[in-house]
XYZ file of C-alpha atoms in Angstrom:
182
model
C 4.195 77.139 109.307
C 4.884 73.287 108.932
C 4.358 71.643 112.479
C 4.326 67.884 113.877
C 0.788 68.336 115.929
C -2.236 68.003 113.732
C -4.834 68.444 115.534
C -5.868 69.773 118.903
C -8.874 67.245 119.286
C -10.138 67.661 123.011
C -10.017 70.461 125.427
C -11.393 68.871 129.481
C -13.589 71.558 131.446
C -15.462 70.490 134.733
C -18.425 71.714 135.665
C -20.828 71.067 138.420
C -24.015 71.973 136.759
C -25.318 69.708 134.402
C -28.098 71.875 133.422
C -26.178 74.731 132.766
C -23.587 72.851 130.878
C -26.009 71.465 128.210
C -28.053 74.760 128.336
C -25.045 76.534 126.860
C -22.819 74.033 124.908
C -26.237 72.116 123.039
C -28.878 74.940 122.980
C -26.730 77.690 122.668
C -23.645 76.876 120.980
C -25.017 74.127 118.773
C -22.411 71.421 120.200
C -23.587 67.997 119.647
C -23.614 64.765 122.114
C -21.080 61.915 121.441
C -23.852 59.124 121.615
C -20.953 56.622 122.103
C -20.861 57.621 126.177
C -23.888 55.811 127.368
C -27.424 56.104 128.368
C -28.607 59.896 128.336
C -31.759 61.249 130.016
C -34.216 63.231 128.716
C -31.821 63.266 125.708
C -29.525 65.121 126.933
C -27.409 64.518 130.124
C -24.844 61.301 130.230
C -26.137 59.205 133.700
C -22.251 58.636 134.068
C -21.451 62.158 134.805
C -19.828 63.054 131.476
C -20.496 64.553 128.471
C -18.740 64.401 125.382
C -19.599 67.586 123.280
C -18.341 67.837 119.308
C -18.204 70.687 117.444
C -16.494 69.454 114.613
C -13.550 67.277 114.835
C -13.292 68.525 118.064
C -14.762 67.431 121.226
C -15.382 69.236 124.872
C -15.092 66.747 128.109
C -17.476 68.171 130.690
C -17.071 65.792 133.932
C -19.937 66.939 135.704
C -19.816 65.982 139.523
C -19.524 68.300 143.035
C -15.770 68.029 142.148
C -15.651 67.787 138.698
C -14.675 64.487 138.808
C -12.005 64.676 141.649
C -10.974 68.073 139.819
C -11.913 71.797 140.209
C -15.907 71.969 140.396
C -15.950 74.822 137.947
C -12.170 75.196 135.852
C -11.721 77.920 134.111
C -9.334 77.841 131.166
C -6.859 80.473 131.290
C -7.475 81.760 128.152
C -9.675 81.859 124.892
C -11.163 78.531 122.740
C -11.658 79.450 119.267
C -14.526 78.547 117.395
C -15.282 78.483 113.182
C -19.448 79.228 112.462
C -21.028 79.639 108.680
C -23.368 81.237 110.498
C -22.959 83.512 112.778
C -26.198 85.810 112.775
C -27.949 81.888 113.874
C -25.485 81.535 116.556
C -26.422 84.822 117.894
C -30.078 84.202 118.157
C -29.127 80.854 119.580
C -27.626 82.956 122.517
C -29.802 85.363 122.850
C -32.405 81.974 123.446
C -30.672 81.093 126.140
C -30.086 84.179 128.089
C -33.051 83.613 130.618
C -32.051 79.806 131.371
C -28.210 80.932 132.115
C -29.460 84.178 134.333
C -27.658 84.829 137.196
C -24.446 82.723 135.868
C -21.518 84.463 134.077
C -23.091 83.532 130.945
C -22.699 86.952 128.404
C -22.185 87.264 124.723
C -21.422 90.656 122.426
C -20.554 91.387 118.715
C -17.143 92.319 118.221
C -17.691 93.092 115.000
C -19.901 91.774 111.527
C -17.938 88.473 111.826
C -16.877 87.441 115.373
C -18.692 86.927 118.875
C -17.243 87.293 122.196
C -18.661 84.716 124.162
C -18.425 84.103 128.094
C -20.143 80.362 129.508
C -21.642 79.907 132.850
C -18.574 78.605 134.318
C -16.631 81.845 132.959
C -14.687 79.930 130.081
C -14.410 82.420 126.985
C -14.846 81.242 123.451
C -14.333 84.033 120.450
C -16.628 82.403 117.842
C -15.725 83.340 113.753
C -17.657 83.530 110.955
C -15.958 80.944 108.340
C -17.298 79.252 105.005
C -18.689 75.659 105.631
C -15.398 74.496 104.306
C -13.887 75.047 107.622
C -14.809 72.139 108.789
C -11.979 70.038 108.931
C -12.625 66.456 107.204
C -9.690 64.328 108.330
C -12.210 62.671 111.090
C -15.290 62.824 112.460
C -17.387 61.576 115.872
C -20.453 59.443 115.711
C -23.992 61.534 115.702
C -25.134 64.256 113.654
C -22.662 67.322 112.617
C -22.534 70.460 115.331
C -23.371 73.416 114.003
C -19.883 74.982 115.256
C -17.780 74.031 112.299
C -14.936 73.594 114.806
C -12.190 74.736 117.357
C -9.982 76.997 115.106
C -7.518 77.161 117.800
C -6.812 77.231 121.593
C -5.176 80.586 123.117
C -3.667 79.856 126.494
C -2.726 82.888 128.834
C 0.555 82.739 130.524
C 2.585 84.456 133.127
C 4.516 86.911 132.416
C 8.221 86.123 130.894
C 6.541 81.926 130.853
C 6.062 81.808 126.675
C 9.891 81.324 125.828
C 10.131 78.364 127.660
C 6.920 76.436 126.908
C 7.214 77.212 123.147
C 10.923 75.855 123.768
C 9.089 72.583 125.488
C 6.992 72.179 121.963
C 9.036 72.776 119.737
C 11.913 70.452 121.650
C 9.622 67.728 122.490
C 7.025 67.829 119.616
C 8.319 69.500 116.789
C 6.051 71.773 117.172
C 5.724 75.119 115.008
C 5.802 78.339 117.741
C 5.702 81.649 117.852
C 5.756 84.177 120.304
């Protein structure tokens, strides 16, 4: 359906471990560092306490502080970010490199079938990862630095309370325009 939002570019998480963050979201999910935020160190982690993660159009804001910068230390989004891969069997060994380094967190991953990946990160955010052709990747933009290997967000599930969906996809499609369903 025809809708007035184009684009769901960024998604904020906190986290308070900086290690774990960029163990998962670089090493594992083959996100890629905005080199626009600032000085990193040892190539990877932003000295000003966030990282800006692409996959795609898309980016992830990780504020990375005791309190996430003055928010939750670990915020969990209620519900499921989903992710377009050409490659899928690559992204599997990618996790399966990183389950020693993430041992101990709620870092998990399984097959839910040939084509799709359940995935749980350290910080217990859930990402359903699908195999798509590299045409996926959605061209209307891009971020500075080399392409991520995750072709993109394909969309962004949230969970609700019960009897809650009438009204917010009232608020969207009032206020934005939006297309809803639910």
């Amino acid at each position: 359906p025809s809708s007035s939002i184009a684009c769901l570019e960024h998604v904020n998480i906190n986290s308070d471990s900086p290690i774990e963050a960029c163990t998962f979201y670089l090493d594992g999910m083959g996100f890629v560092q905005d080199p626009r935020q600032g000085a990193l160190v040892d190539g990877k982690v932003y000295i000003n306490n966030v990282m800006w993660l692409t996959a795609g159009i898309n980016q992830l804001h990780i504020p990375i502080t005791s309190r996430g910068c003055s928010g939750a230390e670990r915020n969990v989004l209620r519900g499921i970010i989903g992710l377009a891969y050409e490659d899928i069997e690559g992204l599997c060994s990618r996790l399966e490199s990183i389950e020693t380094a993430l041992a101990g967190t709620q870092f998990r991953w399984s097959m839910r079938d040939e084509s799709t990946v359940d995935i749980c990160g350290p910080d217990g955010n859930r990402f359903l990862a699908h195999q798509q052709p590299a045409g996926a990747r959605d061209t209307r933009g891009f971020h500075p630095g080399p392409p991520s290997l995750c072709l993109g967000f394909q969309y962004v599930e949230l969970d609700c309370p019960t009897g809650a969906a009438p009204a917010i996809a009232a608020y969207y499609k009032h206020y934005f325009e939006a297309a809803v369903e639910v």
